[in-house]
Coordinates of N, CA, C and O and ligand atoms in Angstrom, one line a residue:
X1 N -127.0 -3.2 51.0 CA -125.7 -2.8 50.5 C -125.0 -1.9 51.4 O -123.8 -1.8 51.6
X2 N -125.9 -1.2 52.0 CA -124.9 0.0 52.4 C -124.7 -0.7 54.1 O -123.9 0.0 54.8
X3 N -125.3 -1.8 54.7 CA -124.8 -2.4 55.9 C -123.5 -3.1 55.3 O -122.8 -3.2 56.3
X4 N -122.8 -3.6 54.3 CA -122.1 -4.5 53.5 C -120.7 -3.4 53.9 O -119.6 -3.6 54.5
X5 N -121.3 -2.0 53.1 CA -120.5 -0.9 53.0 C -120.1 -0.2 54.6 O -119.4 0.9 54.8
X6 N -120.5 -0.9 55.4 CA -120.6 0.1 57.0 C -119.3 -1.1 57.2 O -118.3 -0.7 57.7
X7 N -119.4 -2.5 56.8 CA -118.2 -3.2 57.3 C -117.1 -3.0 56.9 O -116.0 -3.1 57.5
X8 N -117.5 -2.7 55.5 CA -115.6 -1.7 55.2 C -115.3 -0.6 55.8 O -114.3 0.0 55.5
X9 N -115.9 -0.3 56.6 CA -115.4 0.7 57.5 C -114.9 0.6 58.8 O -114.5 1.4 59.6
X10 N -114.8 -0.6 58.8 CA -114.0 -1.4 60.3 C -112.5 -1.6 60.1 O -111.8 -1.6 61.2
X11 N -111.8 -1.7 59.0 CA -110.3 -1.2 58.6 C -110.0 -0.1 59.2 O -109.1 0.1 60.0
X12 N -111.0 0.8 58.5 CA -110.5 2.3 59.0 C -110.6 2.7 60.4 O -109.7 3.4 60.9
X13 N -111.6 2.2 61.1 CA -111.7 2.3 62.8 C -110.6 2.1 63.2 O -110.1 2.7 64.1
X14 N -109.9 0.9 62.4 CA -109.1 -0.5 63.3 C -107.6 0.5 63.1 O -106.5 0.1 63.5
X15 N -107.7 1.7 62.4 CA -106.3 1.9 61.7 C -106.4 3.5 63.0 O -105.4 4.1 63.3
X16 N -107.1 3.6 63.4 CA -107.7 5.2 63.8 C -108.7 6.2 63.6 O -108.5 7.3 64.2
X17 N -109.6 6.1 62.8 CA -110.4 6.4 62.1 C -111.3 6.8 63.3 O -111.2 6.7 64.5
X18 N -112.5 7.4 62.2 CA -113.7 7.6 63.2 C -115.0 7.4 62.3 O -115.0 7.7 61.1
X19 N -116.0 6.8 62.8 CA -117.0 6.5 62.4 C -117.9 7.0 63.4 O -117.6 7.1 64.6
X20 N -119.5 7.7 62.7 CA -120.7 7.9 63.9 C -121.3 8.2 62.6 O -120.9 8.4 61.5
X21 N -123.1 8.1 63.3 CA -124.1 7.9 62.7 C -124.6 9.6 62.5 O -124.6 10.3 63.5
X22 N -125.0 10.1 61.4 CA -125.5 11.2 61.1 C -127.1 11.3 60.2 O -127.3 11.0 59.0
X23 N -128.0 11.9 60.9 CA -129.4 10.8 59.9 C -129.0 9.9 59.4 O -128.1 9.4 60.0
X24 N -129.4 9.4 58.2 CA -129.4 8.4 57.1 C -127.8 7.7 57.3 O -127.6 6.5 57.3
X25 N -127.2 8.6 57.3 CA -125.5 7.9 57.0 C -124.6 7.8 57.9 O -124.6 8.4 59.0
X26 N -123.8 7.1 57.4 CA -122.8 6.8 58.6 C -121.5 7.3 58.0 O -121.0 6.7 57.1
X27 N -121.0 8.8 58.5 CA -119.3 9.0 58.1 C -118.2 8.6 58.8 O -117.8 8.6 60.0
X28 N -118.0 8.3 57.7 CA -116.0 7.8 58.4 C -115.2 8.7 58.1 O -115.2 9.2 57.0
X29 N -114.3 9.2 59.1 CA -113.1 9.7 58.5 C -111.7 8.9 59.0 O -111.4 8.5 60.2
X30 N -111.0 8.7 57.7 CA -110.1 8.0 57.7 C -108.8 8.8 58.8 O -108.0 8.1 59.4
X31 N -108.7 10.2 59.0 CA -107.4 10.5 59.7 C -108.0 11.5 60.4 O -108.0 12.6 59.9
X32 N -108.7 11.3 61.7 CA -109.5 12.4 62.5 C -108.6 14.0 62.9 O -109.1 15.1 63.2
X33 N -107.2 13.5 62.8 CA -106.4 14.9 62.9 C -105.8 15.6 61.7 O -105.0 16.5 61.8
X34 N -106.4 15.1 60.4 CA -105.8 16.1 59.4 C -104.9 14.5 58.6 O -104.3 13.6 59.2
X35 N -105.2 14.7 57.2 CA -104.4 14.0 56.8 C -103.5 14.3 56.4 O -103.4 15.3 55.7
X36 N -102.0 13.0 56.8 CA -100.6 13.3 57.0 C -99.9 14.0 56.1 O -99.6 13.0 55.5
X37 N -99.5 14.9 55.5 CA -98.7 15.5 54.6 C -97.9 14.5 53.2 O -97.7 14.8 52.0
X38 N -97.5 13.4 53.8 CA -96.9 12.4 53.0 C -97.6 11.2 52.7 O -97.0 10.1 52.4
X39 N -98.9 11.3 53.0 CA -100.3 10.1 52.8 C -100.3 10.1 51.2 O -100.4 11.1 50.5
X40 N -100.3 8.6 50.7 CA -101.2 8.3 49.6 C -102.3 9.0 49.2 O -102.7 9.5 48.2
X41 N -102.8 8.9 50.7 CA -104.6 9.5 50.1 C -104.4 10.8 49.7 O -105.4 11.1 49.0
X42 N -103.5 11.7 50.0 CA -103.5 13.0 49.3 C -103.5 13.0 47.5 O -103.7 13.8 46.6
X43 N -103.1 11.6 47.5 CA -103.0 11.8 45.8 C -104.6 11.5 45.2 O -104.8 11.9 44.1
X44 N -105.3 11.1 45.6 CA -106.7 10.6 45.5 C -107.4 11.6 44.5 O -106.5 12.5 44.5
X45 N -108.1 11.9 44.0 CA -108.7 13.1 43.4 C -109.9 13.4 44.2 O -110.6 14.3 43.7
X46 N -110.2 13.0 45.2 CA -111.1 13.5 45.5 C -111.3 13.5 47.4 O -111.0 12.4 47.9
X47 N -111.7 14.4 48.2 CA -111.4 14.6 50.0 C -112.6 13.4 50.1 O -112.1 12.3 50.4
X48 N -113.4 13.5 50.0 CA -114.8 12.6 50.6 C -115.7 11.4 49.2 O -115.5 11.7 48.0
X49 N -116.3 10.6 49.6 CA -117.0 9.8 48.7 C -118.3 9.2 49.0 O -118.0 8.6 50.0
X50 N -119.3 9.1 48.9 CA -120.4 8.7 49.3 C -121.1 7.4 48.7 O -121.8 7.3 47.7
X51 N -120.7 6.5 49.5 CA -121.4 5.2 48.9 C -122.7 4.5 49.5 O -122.7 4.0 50.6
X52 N -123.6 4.6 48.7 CA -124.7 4.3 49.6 C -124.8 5.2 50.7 O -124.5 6.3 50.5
X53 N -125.2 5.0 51.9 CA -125.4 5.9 53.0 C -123.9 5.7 54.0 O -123.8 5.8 55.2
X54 N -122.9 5.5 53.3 CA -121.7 5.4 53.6 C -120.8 6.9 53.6 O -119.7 6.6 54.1
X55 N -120.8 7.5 53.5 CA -119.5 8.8 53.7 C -118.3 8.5 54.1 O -118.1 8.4 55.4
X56 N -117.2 8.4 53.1 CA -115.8 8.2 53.7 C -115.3 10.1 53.3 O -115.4 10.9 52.3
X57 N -114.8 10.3 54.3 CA -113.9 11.6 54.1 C -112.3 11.3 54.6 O -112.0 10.6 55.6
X58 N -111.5 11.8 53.7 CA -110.0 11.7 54.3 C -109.7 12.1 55.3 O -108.8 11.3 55.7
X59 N -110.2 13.3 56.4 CA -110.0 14.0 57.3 C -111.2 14.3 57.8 O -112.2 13.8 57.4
X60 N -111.0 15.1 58.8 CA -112.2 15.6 59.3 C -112.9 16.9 59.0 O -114.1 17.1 59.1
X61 N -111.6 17.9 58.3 CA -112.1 19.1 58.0 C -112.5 18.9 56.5 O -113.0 19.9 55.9
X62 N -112.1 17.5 55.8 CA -112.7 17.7 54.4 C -113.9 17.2 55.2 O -114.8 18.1 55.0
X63 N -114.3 16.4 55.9 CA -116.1 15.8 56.0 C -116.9 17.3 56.6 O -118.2 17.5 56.4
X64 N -116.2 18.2 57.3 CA -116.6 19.8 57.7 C -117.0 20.3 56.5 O -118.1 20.7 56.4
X65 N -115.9 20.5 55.2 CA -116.4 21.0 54.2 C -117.5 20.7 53.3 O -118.3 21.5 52.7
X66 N -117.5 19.2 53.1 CA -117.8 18.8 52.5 C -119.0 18.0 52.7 O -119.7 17.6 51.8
X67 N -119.2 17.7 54.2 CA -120.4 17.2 54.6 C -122.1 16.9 53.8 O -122.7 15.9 53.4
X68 N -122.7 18.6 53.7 CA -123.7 18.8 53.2 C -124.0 18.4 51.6 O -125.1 18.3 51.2
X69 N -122.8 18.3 50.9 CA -122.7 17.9 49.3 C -123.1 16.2 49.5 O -124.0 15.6 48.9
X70 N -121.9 15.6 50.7 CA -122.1 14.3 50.6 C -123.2 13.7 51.0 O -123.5 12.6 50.5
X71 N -124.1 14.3 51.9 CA -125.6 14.2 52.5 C -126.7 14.6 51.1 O -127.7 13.9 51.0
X72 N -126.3 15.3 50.3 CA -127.3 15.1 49.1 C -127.0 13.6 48.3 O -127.9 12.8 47.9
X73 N -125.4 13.4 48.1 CA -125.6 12.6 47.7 C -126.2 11.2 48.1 O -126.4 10.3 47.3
X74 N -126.6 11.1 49.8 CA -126.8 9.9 50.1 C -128.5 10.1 50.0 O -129.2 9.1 49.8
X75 N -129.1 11.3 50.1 CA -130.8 11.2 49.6 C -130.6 10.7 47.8 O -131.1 9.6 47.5
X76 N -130.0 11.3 46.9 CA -129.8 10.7 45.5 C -129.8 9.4 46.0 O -130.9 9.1 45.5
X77 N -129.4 8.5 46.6 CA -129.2 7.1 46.5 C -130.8 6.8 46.8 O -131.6 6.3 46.1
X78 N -130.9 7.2 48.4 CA -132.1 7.0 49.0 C -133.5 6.8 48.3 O -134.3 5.9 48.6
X79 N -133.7 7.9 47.3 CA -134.7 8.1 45.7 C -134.4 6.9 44.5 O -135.1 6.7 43.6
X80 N -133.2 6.2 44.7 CA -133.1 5.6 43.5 C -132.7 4.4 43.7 O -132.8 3.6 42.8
X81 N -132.0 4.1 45.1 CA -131.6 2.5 45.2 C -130.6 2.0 44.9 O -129.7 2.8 45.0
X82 N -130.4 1.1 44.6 CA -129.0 0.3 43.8 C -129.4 1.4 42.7 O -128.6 2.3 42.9
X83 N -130.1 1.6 42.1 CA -130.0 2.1 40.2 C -129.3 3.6 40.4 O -129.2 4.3 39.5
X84 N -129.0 3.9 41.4 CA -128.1 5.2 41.5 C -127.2 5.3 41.2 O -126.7 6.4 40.8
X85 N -126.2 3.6 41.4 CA -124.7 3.3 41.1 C -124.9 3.7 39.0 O -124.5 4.7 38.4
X86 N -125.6 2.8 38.7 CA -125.4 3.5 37.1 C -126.1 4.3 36.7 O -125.7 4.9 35.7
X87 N -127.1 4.6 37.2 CA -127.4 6.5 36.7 C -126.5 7.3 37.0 O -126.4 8.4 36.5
X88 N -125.4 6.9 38.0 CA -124.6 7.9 38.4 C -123.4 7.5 37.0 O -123.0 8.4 36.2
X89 N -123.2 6.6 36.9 CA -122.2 6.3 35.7 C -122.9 6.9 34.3 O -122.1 7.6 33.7
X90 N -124.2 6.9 33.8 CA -124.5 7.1 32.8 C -124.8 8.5 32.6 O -125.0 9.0 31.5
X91 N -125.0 9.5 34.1 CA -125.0 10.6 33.8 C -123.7 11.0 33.6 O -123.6 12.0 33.0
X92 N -122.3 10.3 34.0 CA -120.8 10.5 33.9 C -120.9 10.4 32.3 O -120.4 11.4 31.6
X93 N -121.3 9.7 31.7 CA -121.3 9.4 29.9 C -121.8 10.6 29.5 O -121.0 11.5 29.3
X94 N -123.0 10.7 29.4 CA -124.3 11.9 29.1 C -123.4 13.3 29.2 O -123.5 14.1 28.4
X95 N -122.6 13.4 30.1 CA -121.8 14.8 30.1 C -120.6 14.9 29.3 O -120.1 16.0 28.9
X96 N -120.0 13.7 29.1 CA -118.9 13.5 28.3 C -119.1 13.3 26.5 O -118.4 13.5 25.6
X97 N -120.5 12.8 26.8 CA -121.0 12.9 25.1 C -121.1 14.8 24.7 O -120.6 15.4 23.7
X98 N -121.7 15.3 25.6 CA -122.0 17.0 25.6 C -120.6 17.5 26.0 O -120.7 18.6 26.6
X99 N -119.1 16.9 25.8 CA -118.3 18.2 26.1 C -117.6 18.6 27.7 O -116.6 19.2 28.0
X100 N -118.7 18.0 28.5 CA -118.3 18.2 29.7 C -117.3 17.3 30.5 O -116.8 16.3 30.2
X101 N -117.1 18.2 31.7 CA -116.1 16.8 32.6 C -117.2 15.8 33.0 O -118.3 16.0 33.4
X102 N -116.5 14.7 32.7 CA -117.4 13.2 33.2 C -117.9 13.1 34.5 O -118.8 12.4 34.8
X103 N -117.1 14.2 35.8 CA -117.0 14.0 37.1 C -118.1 15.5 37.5 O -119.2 15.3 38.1
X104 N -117.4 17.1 37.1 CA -118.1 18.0 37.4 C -119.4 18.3 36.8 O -120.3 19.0 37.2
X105 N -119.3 17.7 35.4 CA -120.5 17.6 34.8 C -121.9 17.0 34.5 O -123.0 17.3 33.8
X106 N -121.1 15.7 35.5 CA -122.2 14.5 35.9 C -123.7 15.4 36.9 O -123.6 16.1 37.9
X107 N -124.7 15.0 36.2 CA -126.2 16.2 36.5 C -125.9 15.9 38.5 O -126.0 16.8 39.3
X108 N -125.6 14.3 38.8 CA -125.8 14.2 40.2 C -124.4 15.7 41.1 O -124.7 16.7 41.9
X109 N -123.3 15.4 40.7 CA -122.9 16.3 41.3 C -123.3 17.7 40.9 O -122.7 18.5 41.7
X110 N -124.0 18.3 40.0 CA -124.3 19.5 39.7 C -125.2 19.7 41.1 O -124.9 20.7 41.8
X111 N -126.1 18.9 41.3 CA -127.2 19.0 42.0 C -127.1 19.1 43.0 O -128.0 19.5 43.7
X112 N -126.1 18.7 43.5 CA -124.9 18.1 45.2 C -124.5 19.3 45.3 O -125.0 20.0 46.2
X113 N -123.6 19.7 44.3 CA -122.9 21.5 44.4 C -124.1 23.0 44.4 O -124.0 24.2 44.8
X114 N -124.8 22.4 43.7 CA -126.4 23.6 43.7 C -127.0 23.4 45.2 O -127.4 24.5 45.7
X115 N -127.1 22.5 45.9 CA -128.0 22.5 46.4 C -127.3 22.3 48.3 O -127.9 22.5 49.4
X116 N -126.2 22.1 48.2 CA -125.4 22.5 49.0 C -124.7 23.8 49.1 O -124.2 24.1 50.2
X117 N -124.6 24.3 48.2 CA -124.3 25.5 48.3 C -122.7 25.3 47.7 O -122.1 26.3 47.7
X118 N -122.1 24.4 47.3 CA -120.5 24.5 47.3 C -120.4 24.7 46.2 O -120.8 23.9 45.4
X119 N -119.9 25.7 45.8 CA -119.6 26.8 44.6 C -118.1 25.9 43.8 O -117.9 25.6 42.6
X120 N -117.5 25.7 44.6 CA -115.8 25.0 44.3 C -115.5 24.1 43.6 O -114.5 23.9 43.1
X121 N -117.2 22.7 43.7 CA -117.0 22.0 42.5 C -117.4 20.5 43.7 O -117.5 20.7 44.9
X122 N -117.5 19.2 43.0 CA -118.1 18.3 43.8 C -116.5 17.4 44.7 O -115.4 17.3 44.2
X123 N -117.0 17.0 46.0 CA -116.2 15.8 46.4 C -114.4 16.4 46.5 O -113.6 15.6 47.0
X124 N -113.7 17.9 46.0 CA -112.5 18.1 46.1 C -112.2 18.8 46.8 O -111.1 19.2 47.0
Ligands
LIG1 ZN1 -120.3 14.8 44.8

């Protein structure tokens, strides 16, 4: 899956982008000088995403910030396989049944933000 996910990343090269291999994963950043002030992707809810051993970051200084969160989440994958895509969905449920946000409350990003150290919350 995640060689499938490394070919969607040939858009973004092809647009300016940057791609390189970091252990396990491969990050892309969509706009290596900062993204543009009047970009779509600013509306996004979130700077970086981790799919499979994939890391897309908007910029370069969100994949600076945010690097080490997205690197747990590619070991989470690594421990669990495809079945990470809906444990990650069902722990999104599991927190929403308890009250919580679906997103900051989901146990994987708790564990991303604990264990990385990023106090500020997952992926923003
Ligand atoms: Zn996260």
């Amino acid at each position: 899956m995640s060689r499938a996910l490394a070919i969607l990343a040939i858009p973004v090269l092809a647009a300016g982008g940057a791609a390189r291999r970091v252990g396990p994963a491969i990050e892309v950043v969509v706009h290596r000088n900062g993204v543009p002030r009047h970009s779509a992707l600013r509306r996004l809810p979130f700077a970086a995403i981790t799919l499979g051993h994939v890391i897309v970051a908007l910029g370069g200084r969100e994949l600076a910030a945010l690097r080490a969160h997205e690197h747990i989440h590619v070991r989470q994958y690594e421990a669990l396989g495809v079945l990470f895509f809906p444990a990650y969905a069902m722990a999104s449920l599991v927190a929403l049944v308890h009250g919580r946000c679906p997103y900051a409350g989901n146990a994987f990003e708790v564990q991303a933000c604990r264990q990385s150290g990023n106090a500020s919350g997952p992926d923003a």
